[in-house]
Coordinates of C-alpha atoms and ligand atoms in Angstrom, one line a residue:
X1387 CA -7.9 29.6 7.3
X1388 CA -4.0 28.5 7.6
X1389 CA -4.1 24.3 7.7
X1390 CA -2.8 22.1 9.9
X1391 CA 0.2 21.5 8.8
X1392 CA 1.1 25.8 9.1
X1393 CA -0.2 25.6 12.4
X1394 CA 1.9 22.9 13.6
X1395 CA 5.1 24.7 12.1
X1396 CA 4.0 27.7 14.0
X1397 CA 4.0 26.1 17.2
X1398 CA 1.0 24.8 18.1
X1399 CA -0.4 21.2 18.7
X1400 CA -3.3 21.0 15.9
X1401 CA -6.3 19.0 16.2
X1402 CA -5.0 16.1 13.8
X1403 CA -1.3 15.5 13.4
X1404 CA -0.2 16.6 9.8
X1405 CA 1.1 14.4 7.1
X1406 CA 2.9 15.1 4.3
X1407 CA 6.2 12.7 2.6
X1408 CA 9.9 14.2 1.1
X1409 CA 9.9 13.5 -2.6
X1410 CA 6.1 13.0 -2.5
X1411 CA 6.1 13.6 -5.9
X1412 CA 7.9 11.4 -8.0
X1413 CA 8.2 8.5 -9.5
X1414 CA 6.8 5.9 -7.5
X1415 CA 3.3 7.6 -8.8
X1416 CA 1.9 6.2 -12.2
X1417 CA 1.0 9.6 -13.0
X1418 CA 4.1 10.9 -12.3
X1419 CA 5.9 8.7 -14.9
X1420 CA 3.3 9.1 -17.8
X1421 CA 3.8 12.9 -17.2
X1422 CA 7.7 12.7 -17.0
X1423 CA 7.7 10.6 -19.7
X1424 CA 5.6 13.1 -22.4
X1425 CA 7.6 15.9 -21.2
X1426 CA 10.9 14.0 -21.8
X1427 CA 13.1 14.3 -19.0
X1428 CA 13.2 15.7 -15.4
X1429 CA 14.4 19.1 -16.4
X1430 CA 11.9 19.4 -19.2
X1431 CA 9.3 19.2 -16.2
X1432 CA 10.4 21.4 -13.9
X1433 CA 11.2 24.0 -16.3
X1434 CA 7.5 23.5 -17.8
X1435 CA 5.0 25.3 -15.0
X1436 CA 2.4 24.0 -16.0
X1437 CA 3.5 20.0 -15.7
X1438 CA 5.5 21.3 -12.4
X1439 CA 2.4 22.5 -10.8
X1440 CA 0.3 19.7 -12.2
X1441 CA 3.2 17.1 -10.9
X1442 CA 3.5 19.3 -7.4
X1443 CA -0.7 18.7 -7.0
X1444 CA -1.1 14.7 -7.6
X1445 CA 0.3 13.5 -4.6
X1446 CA -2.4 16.0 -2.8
X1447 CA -5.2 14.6 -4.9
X1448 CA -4.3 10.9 -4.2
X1449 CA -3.7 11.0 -0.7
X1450 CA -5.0 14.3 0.9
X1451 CA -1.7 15.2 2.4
X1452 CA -1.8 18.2 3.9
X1453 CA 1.2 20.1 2.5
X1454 CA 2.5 20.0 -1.1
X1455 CA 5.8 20.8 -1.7
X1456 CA 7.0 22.2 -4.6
X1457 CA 8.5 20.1 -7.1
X1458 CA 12.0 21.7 -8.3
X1459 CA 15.0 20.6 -7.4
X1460 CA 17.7 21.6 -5.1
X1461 CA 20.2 21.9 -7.8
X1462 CA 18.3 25.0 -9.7
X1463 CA 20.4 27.5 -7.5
X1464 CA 24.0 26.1 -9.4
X1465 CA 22.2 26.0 -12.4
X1466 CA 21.6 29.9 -12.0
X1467 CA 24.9 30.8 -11.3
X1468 CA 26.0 29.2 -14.2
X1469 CA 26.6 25.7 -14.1
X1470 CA 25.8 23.4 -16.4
X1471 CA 22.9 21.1 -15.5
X1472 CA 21.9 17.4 -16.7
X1473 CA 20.1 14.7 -15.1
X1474 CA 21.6 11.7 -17.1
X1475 CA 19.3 8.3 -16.8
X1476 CA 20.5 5.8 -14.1
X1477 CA 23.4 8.0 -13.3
X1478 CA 21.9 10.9 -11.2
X1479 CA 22.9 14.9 -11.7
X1480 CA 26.0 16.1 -13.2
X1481 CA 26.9 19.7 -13.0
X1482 CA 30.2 21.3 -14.7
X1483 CA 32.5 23.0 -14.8
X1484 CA 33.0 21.5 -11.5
X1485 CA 34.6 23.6 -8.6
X1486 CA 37.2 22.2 -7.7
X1487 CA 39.1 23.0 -10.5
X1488 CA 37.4 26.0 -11.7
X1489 CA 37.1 29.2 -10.3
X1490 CA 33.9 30.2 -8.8
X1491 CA 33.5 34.3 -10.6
X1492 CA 34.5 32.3 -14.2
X1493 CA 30.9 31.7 -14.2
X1494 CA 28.1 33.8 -15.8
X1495 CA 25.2 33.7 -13.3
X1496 CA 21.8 33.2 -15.2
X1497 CA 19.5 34.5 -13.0
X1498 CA 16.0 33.5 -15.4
X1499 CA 16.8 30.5 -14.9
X1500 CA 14.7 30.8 -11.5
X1501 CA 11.6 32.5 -13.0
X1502 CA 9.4 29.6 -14.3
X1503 CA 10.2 28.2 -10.9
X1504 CA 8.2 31.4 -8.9
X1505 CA 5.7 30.8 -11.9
X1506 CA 5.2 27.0 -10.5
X1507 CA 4.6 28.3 -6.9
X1508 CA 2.0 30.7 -7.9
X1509 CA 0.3 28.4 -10.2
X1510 CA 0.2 25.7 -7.3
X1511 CA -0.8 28.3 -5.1
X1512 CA -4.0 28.7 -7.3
X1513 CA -5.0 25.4 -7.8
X1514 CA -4.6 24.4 -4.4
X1515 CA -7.3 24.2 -1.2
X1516 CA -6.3 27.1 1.2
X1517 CA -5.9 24.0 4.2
X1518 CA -3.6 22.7 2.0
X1519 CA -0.1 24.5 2.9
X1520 CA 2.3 25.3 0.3
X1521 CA 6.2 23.9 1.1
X1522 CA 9.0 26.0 -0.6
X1523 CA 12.3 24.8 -0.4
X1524 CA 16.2 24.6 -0.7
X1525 CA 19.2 23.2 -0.8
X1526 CA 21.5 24.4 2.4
X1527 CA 24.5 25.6 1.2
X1528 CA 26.9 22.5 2.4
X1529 CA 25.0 20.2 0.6
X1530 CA 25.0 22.9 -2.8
X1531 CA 28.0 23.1 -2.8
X1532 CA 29.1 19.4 -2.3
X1533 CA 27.6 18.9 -5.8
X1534 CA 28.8 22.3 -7.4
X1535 CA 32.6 21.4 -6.5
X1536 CA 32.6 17.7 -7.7
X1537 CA 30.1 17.8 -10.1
X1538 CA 28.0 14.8 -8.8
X1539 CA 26.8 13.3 -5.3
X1540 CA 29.6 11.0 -4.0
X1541 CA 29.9 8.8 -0.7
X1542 CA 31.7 10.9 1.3
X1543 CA 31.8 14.2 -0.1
X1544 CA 35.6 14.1 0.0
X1545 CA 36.9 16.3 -2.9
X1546 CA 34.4 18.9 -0.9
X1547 CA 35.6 18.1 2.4
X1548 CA 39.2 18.5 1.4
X1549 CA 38.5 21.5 -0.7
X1550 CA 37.6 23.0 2.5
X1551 CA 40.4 21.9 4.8
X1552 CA 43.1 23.3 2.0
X1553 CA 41.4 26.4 0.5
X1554 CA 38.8 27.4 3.0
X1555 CA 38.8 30.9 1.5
X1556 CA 37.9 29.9 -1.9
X1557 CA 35.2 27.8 -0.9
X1558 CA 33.9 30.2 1.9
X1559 CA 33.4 32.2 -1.3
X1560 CA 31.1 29.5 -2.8
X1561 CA 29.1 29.2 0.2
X1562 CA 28.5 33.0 0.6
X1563 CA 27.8 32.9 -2.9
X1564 CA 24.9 30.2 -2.8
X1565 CA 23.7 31.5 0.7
X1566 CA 23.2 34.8 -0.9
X1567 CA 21.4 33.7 -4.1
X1568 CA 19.3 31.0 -1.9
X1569 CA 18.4 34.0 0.2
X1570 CA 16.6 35.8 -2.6
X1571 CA 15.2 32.3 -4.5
X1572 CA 13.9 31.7 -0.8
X1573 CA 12.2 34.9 -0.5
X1574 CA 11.3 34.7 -4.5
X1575 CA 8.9 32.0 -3.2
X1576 CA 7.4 33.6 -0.6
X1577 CA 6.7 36.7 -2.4
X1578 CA 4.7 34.0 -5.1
X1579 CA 2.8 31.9 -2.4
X1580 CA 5.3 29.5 -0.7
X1581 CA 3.5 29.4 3.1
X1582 CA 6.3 28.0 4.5
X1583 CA 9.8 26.6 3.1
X1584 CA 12.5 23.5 3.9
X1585 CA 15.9 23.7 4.2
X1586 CA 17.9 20.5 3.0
X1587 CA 20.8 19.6 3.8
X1588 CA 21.3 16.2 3.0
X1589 CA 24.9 15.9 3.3
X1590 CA 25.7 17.8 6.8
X1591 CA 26.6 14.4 8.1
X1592 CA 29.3 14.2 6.9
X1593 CA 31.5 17.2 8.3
X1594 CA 33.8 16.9 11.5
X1595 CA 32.1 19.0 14.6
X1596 CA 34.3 22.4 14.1
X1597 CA 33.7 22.4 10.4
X1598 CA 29.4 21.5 11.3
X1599 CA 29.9 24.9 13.1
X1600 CA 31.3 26.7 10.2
X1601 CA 29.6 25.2 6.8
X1602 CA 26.5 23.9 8.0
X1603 CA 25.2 25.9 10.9
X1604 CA 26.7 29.6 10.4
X1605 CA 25.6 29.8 6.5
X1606 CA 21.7 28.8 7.8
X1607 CA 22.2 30.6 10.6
X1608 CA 22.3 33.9 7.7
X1609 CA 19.7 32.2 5.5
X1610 CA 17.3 31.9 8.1
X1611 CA 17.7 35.4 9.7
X1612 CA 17.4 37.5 6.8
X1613 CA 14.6 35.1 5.5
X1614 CA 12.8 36.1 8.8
X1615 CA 13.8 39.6 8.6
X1616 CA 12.6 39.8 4.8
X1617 CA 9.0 37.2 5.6
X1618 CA 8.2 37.1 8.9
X1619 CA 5.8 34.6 10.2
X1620 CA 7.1 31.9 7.3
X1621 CA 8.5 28.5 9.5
X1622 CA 11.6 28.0 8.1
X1623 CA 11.9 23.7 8.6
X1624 CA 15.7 22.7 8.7
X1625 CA 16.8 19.5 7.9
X1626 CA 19.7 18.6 8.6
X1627 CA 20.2 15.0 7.5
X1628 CA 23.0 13.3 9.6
X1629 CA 23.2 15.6 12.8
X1630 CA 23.0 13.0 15.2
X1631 CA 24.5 14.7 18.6
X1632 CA 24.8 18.0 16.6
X1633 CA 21.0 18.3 15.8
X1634 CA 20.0 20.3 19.0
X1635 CA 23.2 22.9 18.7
X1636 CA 21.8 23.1 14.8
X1637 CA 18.4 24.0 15.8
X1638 CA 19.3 26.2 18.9
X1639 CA 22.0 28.4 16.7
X1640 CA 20.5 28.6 13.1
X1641 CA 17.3 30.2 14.5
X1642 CA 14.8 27.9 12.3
X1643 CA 11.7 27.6 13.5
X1644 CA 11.6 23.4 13.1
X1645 CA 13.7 20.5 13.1
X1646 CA 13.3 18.0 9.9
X1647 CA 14.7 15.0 11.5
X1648 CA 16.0 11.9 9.7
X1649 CA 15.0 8.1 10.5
X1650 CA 18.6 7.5 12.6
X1651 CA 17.5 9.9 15.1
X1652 CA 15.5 7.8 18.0
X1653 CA 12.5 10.3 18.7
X1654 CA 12.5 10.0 22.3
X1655 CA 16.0 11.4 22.0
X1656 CA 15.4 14.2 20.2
X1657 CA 11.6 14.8 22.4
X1658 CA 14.2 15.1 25.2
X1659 CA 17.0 17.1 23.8
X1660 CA 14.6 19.2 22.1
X1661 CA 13.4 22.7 23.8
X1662 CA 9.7 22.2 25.0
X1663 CA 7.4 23.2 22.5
X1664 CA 9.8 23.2 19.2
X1665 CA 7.8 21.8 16.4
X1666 CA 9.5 18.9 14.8
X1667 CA 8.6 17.0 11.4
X1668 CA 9.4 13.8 10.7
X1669 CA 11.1 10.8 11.1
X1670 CA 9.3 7.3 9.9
X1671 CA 12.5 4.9 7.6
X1672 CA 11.4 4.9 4.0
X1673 CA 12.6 1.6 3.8
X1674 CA 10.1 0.5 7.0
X1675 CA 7.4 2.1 4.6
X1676 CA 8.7 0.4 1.5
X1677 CA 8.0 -2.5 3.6
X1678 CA 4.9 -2.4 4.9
X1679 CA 2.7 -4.3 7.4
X1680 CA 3.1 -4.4 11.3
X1681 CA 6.3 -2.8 11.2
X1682 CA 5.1 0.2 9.4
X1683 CA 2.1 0.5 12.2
X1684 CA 4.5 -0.1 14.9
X1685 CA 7.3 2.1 13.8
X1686 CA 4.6 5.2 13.1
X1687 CA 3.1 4.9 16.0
X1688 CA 6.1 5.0 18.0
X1689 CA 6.6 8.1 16.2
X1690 CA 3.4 9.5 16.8
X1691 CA 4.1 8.8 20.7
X1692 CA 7.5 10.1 21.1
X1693 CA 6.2 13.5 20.1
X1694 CA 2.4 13.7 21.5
X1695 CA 3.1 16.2 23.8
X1696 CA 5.0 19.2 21.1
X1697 CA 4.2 20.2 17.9
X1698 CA 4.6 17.6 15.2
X1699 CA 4.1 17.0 11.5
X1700 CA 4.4 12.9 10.2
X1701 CA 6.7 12.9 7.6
X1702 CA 9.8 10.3 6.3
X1703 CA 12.9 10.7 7.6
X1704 CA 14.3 11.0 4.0
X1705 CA 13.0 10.7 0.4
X1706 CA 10.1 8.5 -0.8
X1707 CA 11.7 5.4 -2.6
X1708 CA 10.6 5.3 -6.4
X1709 CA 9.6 1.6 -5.4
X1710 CA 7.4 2.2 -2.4
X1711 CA 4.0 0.6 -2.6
X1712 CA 1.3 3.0 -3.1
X1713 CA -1.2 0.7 -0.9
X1714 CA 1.8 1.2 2.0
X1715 CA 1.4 5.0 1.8
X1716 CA -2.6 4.5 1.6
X1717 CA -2.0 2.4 5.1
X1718 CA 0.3 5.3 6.3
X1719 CA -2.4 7.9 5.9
X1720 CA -5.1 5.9 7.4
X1721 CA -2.7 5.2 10.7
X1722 CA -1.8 9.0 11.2
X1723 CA -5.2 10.1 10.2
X1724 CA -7.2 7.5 12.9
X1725 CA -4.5 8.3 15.6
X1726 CA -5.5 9.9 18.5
X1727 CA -3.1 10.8 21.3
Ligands
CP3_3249 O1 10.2 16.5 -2.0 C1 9.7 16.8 -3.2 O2 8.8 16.0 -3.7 C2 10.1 18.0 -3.9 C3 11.0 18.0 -5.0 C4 12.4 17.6 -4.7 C5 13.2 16.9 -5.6 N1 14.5 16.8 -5.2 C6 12.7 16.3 -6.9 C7 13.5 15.3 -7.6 C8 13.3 18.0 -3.7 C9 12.9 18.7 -2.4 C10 14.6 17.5 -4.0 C11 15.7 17.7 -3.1 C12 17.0 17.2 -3.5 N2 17.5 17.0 -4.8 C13 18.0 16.8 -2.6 C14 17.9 17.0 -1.1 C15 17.0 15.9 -0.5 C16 17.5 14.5 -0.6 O3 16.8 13.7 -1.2 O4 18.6 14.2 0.0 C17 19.2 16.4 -3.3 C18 20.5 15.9 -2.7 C19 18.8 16.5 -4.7 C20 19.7 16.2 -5.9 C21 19.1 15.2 -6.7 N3 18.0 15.4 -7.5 C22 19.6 13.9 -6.9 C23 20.8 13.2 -6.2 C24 18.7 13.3 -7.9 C25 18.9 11.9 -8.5 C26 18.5 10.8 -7.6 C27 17.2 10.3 -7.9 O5 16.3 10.1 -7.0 O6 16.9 10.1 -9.1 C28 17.7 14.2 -8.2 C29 16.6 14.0 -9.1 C30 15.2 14.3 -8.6 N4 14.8 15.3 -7.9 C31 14.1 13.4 -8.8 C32 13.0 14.1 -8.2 C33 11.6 13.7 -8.2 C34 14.0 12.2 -9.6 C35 13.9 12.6 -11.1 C36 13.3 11.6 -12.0 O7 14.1 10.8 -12.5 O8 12.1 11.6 -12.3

């Protein structure tokens, strides 16, 4: 029997509202860090299925959510074309060459690199409850290749931005090039149990409207119909951090099947701009969780209102911070799971 949480993604308005949190699993869980730490380093995990599956799972068994999401990252796709990968203590990802001043086919794609990954999924897929829905995901190919062209996150994104005001073929390139492999890593975890998957595009804020059209919505547009073509039936969840007034035109023209929304999107706004009936996951402030107490109760609940009458799964509006109380996500559950519209 498909949970709650596939249900909800599907379109219908389940008997509970379903829970699960970005970054779940990570390292504001003890377990997490004791893991992480015998393994050695971030890549070590993911690249070790066993510890990936076993990290993916112990969010689920502390706190029932009702999806798990793989654990991966977003920046395995570069890493299989070619790019050099580290995760560099206190400093975040670095990947090189960088693109912008390196071409794009002087890279030797290596395409293994996503195998233990599909090995994760189906080992997850074992070990979990079938209630319990399985969350693929991505990076959108904005955000891929924000990182891919300067070789590390940045403010503003501007050596991207500017890489594709002056040289919009060559970067059209890497954007084809990452839609197409995301395509196939996409349906690479479907094919090994993934029930549904997340697109995430973190960084999609910061394009000008004409460029939203061209870098963020047209390349999901592709993902997300030959996803559909290839797996039907799988929700496709796109997130498209930063929308803001752009959100609805993302959801009406890339064809997803939800809309991930972040905390600066008021939910009555997005109730009302959204068609009737279109699921939508999300949006508490990590930082109002972080925090805790009435303002955590009010700000969920407010949450839980806005979208009473569609299709909804509880989630943050953006990552789980490494120094979130567990007691404040314990609180969390107990609010969503005692709420009754
Ligand atoms: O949600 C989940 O629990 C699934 C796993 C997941 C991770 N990263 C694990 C991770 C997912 C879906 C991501 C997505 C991701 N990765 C995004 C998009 C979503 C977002 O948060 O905006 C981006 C931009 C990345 C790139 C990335 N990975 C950065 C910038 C960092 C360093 C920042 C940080 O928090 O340390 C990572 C590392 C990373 N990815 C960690 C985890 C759990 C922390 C690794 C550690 O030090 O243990």
């Amino acid at each position: 029997m498909p949970g709650i949480l596939l249900d909800t993604m599907r379109g219908q308005r389940a008997r509970q509202v379903p829970l699960w949190l970005m970054r779940q699993a990570g390292r504001y869980l003890p377990e997490y860090q004791a893991l992480r730490a015998e393994k050695g380093g971030f890549l070590e995990l993911v690249y070790d299925p066993d510890a990936a599956a076993e990290v993916t799972i112990q969010p689920i068994r502390r706190f029932g959510f009702d999806g798990a999401i793989l654990f991966s990252d977003i920046l395995i796709i570069p890493y299989a074309m070619g790019q050099k990968l580290e995760f560099l203590a206190g400093e975040g990802p670095k990947l090189s060459p960088t693109l912008v001043d390196h071409a794009l086919n002087g890279l030797t794609a290596v395409p293994e690199r996503l195998s233990p990954i599909y090995e994760t999924v189906s080992k997850v897929k074992a070990a979990l409850e079938p209630g319990t829905t399985l969350l693929g995901f991505a990076g959108s190919p904005w955000t891929v290749a924000t990182y891919m062209c300067a070789g590390e996150g940045s403010r503003d994104q501007h050596q991207t931005r500017s890489m594709a005001y002056s040289d919009p073929a060559a970067f059209g390139a890497i954007i084809d090039a990452i839609a197409d492999l995301t395509i196939e890593y996409l349906v690479g975890q479907i094919e090994a149990g993934a029930e549904a998957v997340q697109l995430f595009d973190s960084w999609s804020g910061s394009l000008a409207p004409s460029e939203f059209e061209r870098w963020v919505i047209a390349p999901n547009a592709k993902i997300s119909a030959a996803v559909s073509e290839r797996c039907p039936d799988v929700p496709i969840i796109g997130f498209p951090k930063g929308a803001g007034e752009k959100l609805p035109a993302y959801m009406n023209e890339t064809g997803v099947s939800a809309a991930g929304l972040d905390e600066t999107i008021d939910p009555f706004w997005a109730a009302k701009v959204l068609p009737a009936g279109f699921p939508v996951q999300g949006n508490l402030d990590p930082l109002m969780l972080l925090s805790g107490g009435k303002a955590l109760d009010a700000g969920a609940k407010r949450i839980l209102e806005a979208f009473a009458d569609r299709p909804h799964v509880f989630n943050l509006g953006h990552g789980i911070g490494q120094f979130t109380p567990i007691k404040h996500v314990e609180e969390l559950v107990s609010i969503i799971r005692n709420w009754e519209a």
